[in-house]
mmCIF file with all atom_site columns, C-alpha atoms in Angstrom:
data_model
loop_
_atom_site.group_PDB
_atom_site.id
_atom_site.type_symbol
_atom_site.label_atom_id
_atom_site.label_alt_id
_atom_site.label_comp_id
_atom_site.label_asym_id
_atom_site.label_entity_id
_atom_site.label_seq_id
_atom_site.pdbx_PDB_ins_code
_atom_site.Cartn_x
_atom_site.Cartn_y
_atom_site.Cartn_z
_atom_site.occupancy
_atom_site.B_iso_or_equiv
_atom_site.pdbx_formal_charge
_atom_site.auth_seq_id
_atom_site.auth_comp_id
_atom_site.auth_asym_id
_atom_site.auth_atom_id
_atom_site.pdbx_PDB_model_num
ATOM 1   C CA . UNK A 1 1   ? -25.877 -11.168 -2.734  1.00 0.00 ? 1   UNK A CA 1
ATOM 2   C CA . UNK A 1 2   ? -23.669 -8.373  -3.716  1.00 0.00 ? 2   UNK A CA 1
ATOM 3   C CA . UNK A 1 3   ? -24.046 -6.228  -0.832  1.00 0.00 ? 3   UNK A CA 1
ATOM 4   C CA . UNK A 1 4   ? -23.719 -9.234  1.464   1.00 0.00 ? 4   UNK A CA 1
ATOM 5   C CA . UNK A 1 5   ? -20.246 -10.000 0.102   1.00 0.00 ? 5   UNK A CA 1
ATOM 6   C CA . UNK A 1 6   ? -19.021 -6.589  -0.109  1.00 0.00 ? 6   UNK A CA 1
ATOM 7   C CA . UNK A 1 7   ? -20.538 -6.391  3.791   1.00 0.00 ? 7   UNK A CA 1
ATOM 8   C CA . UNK A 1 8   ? -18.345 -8.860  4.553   1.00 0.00 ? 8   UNK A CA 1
ATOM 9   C CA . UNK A 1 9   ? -15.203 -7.500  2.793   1.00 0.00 ? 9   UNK A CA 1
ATOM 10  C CA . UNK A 1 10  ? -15.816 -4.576  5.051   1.00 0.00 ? 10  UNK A CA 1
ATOM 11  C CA . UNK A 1 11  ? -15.818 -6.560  7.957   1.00 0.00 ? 11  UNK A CA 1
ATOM 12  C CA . UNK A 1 12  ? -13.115 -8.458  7.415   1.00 0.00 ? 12  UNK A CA 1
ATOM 13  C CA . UNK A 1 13  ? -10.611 -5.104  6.661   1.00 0.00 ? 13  UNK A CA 1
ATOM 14  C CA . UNK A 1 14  ? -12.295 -3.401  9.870   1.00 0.00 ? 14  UNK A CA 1
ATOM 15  C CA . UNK A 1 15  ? -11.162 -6.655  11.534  1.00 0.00 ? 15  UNK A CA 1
ATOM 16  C CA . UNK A 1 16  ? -7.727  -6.636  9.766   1.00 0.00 ? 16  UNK A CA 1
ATOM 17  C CA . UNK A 1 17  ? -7.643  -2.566  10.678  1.00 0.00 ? 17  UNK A CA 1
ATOM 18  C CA . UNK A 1 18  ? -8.506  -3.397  14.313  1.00 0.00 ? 18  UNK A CA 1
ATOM 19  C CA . UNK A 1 19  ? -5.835  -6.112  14.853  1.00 0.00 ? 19  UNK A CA 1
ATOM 20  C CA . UNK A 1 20  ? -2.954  -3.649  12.519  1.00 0.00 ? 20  UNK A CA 1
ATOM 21  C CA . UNK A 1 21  ? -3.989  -1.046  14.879  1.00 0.00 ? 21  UNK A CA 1
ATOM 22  C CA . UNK A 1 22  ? -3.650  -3.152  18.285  1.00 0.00 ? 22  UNK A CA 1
ATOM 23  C CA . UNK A 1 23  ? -0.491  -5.358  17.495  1.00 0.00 ? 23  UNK A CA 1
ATOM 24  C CA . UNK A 1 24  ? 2.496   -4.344  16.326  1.00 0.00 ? 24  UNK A CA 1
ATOM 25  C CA . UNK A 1 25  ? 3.982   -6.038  13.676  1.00 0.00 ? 25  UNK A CA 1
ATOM 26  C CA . UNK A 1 26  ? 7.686   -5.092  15.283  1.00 0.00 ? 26  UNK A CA 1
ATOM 27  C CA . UNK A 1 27  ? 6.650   -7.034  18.285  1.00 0.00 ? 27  UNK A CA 1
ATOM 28  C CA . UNK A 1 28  ? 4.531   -10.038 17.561  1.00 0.00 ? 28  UNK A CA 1
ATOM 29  C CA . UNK A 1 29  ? 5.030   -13.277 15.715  1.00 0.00 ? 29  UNK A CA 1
ATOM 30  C CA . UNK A 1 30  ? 1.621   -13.864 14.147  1.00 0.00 ? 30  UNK A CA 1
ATOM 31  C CA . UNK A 1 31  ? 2.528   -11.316 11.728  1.00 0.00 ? 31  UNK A CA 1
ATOM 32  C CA . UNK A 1 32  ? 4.284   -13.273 8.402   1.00 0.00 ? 32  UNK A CA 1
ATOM 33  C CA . UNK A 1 33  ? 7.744   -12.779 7.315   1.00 0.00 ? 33  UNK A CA 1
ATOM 34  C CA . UNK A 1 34  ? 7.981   -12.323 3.737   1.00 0.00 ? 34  UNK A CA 1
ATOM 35  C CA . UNK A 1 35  ? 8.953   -15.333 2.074   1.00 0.00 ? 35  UNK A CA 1
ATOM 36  C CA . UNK A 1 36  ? 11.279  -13.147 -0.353  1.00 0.00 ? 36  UNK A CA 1
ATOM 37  C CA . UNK A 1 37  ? 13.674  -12.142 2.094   1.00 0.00 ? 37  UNK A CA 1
ATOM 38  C CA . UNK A 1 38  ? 14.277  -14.990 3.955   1.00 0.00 ? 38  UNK A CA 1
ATOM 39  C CA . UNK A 1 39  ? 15.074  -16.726 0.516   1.00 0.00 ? 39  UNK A CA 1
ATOM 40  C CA . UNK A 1 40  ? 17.244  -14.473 -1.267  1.00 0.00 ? 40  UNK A CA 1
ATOM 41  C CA . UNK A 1 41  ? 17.926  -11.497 1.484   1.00 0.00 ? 41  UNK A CA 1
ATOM 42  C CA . UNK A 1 42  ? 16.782  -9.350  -1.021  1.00 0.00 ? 42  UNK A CA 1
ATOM 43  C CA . UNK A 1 43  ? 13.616  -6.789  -0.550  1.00 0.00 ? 43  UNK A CA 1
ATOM 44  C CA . UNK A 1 44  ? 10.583  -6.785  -2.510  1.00 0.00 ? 44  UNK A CA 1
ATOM 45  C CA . UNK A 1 45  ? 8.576   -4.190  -3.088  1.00 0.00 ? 45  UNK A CA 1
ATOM 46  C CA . UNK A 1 46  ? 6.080   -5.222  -0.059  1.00 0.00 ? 46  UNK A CA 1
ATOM 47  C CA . UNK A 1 47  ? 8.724   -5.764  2.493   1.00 0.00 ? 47  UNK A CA 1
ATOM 48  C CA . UNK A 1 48  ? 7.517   -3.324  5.337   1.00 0.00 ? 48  UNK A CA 1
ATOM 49  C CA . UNK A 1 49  ? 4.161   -2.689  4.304   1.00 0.00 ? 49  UNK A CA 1
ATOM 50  C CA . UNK A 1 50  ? 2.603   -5.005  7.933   1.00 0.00 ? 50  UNK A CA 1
ATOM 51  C CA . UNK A 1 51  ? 4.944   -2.195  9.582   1.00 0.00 ? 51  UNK A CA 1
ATOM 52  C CA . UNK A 1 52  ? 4.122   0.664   7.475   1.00 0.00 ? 52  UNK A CA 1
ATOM 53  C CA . UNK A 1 53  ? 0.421   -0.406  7.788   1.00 0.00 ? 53  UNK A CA 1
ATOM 54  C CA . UNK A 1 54  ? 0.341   -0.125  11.355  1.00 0.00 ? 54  UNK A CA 1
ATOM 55  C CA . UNK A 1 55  ? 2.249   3.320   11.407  1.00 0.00 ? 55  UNK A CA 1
ATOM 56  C CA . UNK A 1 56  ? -0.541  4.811   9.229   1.00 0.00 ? 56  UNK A CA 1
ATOM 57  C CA . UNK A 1 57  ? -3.409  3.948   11.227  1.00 0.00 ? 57  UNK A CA 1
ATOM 58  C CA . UNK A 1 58  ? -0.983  5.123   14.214  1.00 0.00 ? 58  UNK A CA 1
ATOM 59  C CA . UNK A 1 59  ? -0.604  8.298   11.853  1.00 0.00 ? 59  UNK A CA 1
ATOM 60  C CA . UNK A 1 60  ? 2.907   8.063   11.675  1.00 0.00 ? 60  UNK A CA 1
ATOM 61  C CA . UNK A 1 61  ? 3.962   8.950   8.433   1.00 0.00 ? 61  UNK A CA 1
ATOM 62  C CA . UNK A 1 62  ? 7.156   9.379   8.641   1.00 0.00 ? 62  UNK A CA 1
ATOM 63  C CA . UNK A 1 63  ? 6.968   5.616   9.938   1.00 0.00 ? 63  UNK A CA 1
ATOM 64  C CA . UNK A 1 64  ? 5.163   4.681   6.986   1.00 0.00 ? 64  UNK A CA 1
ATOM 65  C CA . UNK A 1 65  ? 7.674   5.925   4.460   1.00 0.00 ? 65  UNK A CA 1
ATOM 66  C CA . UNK A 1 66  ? 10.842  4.425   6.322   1.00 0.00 ? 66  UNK A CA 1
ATOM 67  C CA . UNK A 1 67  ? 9.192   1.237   6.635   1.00 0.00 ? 67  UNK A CA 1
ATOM 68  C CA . UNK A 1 68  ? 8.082   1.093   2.623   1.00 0.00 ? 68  UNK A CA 1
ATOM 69  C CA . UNK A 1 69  ? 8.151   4.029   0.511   1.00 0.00 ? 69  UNK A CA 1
ATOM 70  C CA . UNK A 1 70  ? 5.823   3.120   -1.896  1.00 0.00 ? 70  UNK A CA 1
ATOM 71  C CA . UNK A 1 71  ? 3.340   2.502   0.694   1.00 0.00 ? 71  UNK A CA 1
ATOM 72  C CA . UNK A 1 72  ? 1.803   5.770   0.900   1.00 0.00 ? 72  UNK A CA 1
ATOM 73  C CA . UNK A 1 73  ? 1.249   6.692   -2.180  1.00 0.00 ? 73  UNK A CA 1
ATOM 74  C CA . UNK A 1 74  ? -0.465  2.761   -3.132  1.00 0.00 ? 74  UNK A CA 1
ATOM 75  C CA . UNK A 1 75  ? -2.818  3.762   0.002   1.00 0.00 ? 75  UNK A CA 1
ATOM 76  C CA . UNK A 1 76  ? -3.733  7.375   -1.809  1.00 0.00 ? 76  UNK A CA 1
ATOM 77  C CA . UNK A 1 77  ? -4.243  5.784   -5.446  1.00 0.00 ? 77  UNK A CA 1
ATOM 78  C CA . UNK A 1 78  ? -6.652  2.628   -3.941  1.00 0.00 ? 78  UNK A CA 1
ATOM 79  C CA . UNK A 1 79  ? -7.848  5.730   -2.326  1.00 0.00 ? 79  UNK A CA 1
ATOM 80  C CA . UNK A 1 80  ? -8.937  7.744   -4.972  1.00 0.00 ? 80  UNK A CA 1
ATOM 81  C CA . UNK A 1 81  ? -10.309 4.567   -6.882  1.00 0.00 ? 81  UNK A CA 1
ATOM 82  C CA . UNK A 1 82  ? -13.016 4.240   -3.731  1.00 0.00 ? 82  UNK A CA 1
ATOM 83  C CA . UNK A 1 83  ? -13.580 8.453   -3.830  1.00 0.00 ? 83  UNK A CA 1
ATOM 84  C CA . UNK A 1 84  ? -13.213 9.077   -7.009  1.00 0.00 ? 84  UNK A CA 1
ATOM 85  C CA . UNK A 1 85  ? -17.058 8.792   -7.319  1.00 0.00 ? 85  UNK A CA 1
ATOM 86  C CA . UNK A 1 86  ? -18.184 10.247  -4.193  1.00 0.00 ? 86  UNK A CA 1
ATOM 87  C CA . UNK A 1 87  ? -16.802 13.432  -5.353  1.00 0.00 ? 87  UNK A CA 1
ATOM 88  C CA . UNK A 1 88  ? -17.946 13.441  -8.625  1.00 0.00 ? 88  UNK A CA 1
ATOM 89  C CA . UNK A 1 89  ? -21.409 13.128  -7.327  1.00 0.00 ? 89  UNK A CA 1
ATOM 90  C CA . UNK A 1 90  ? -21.401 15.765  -4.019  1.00 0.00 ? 90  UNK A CA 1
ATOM 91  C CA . UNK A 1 91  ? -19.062 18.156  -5.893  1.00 0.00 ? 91  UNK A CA 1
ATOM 92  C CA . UNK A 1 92  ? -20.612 17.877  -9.974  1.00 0.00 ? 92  UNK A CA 1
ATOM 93  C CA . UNK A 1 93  ? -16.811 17.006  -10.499 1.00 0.00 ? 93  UNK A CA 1
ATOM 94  C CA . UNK A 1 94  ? -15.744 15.066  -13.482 1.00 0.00 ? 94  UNK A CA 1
ATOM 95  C CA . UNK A 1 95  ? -12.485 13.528  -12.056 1.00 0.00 ? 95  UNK A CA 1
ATOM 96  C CA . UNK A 1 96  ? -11.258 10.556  -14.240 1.00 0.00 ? 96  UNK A CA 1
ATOM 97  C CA . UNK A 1 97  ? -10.610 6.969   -12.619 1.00 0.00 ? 97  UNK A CA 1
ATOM 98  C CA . UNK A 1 98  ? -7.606  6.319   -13.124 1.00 0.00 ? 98  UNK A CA 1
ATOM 99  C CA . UNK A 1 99  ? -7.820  2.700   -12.278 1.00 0.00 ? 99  UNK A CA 1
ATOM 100 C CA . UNK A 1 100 ? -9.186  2.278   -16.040 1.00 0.00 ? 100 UNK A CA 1
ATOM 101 C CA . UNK A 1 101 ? -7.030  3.706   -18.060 1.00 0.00 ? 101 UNK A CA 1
ATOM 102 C CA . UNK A 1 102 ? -5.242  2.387   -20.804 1.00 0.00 ? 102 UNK A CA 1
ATOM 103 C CA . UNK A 1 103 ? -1.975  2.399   -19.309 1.00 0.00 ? 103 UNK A CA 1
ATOM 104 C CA . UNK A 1 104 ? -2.437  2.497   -15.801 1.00 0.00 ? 104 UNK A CA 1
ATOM 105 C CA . UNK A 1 105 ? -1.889  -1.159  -15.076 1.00 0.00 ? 105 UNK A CA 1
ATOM 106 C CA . UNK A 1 106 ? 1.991   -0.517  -17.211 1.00 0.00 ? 106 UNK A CA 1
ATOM 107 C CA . UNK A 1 107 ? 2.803   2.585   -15.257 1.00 0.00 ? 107 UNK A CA 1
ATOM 108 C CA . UNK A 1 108 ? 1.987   1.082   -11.706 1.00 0.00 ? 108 UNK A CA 1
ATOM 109 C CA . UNK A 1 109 ? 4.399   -1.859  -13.105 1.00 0.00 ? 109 UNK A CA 1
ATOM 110 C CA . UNK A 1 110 ? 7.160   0.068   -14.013 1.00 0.00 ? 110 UNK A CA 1
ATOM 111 C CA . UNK A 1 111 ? 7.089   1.810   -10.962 1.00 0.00 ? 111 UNK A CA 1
ATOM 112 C CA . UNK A 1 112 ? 6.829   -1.190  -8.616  1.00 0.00 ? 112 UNK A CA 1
ATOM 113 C CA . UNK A 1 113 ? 9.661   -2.925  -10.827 1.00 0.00 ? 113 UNK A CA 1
ATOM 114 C CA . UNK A 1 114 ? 11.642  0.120   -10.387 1.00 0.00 ? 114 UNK A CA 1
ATOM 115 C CA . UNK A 1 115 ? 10.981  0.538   -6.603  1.00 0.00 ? 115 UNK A CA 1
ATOM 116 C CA . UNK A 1 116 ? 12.225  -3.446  -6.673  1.00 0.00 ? 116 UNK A CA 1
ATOM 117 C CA . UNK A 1 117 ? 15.476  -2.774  -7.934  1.00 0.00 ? 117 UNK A CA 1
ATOM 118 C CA . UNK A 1 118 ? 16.231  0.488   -6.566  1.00 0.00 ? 118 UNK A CA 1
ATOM 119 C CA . UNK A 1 119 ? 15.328  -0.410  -2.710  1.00 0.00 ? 119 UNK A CA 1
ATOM 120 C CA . UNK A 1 120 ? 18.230  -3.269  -3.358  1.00 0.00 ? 120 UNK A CA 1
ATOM 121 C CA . UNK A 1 121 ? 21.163  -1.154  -4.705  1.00 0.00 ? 121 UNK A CA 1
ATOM 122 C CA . UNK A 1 122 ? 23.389  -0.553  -1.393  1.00 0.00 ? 122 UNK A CA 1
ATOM 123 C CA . UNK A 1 123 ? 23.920  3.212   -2.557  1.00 0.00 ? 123 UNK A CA 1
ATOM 124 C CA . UNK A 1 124 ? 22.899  6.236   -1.048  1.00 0.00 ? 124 UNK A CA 1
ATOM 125 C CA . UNK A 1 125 ? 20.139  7.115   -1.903  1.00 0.00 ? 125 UNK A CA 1
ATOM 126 C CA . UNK A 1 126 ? 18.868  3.979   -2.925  1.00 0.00 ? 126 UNK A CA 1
ATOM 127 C CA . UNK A 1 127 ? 19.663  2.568   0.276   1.00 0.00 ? 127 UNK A CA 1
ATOM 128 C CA . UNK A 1 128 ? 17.093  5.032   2.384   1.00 0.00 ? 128 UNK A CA 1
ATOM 129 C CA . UNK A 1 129 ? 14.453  3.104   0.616   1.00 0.00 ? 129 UNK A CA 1
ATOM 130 C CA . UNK A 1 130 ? 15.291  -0.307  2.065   1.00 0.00 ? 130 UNK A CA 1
ATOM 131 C CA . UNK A 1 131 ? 13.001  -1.195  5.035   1.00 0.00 ? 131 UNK A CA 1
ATOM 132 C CA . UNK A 1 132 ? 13.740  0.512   8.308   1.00 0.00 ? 132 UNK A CA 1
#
């Protein structure tokens, strides 16, 4: 039952992929605005990820870090969770996952609260983090 379910959780992000890939979120109007910034006009920390989403599997980085910053690295940690063992096994590597430790879930917090606020504040530099 397992592998049928995780089957089709892979289906469903190829499908997801696949449809990120083909329409851009800049263009069409299935895409959902984020229900944040219509209420308040404020960012949170997901606004521009549909964009920044599409830029990556366009391989358009610099794309992906104007649209959201925080994007990137997110993508590398979720990553590394999915690796993590892969490598441990072909390379006799004992790499960590850091998905499981004891103050992992604080530090990705912290970060995404601080990402929050600063993205907001109308100063330079702060302001370069704000959706392009």
């Amino acid at each position: 039952m397992k592998k049928i379910l995780n089957g089709i959780l892979l289906l469903f992000l190829i499908g997801v992929a696949v449809l990120f890939f083909v329409l851009d979120p800049n263009k069409h109007t299935i895409f959902p605005k984020c229900m944040f910034h219509s209420l308040t006009g404020a960012y949170c920390p997901g606004c521009g990820s549909q964009r920044a989403l599409h830029s990556l599997l366009h391989l358009d980085i610099a794309g992906v870090v104007n649209y959201n910053f925080l994007f990137l690295p997110a993508a590398l940690f979720i990553l590394y969770h999915y690796l993590h063992p892969l490598l441990n096994k072909l390379f006799g590597w004992k790499l960590p996952n850091l998905f499981y430790k004891k103050y992992t879930p604080w530090v990705v917090f912290a970060v995404v609260v601080a990402f929050w606020v600063m993205r907001n504040l109308p100063w330079y530099p702060f302001s370069v983090l704000a959706p392009g």
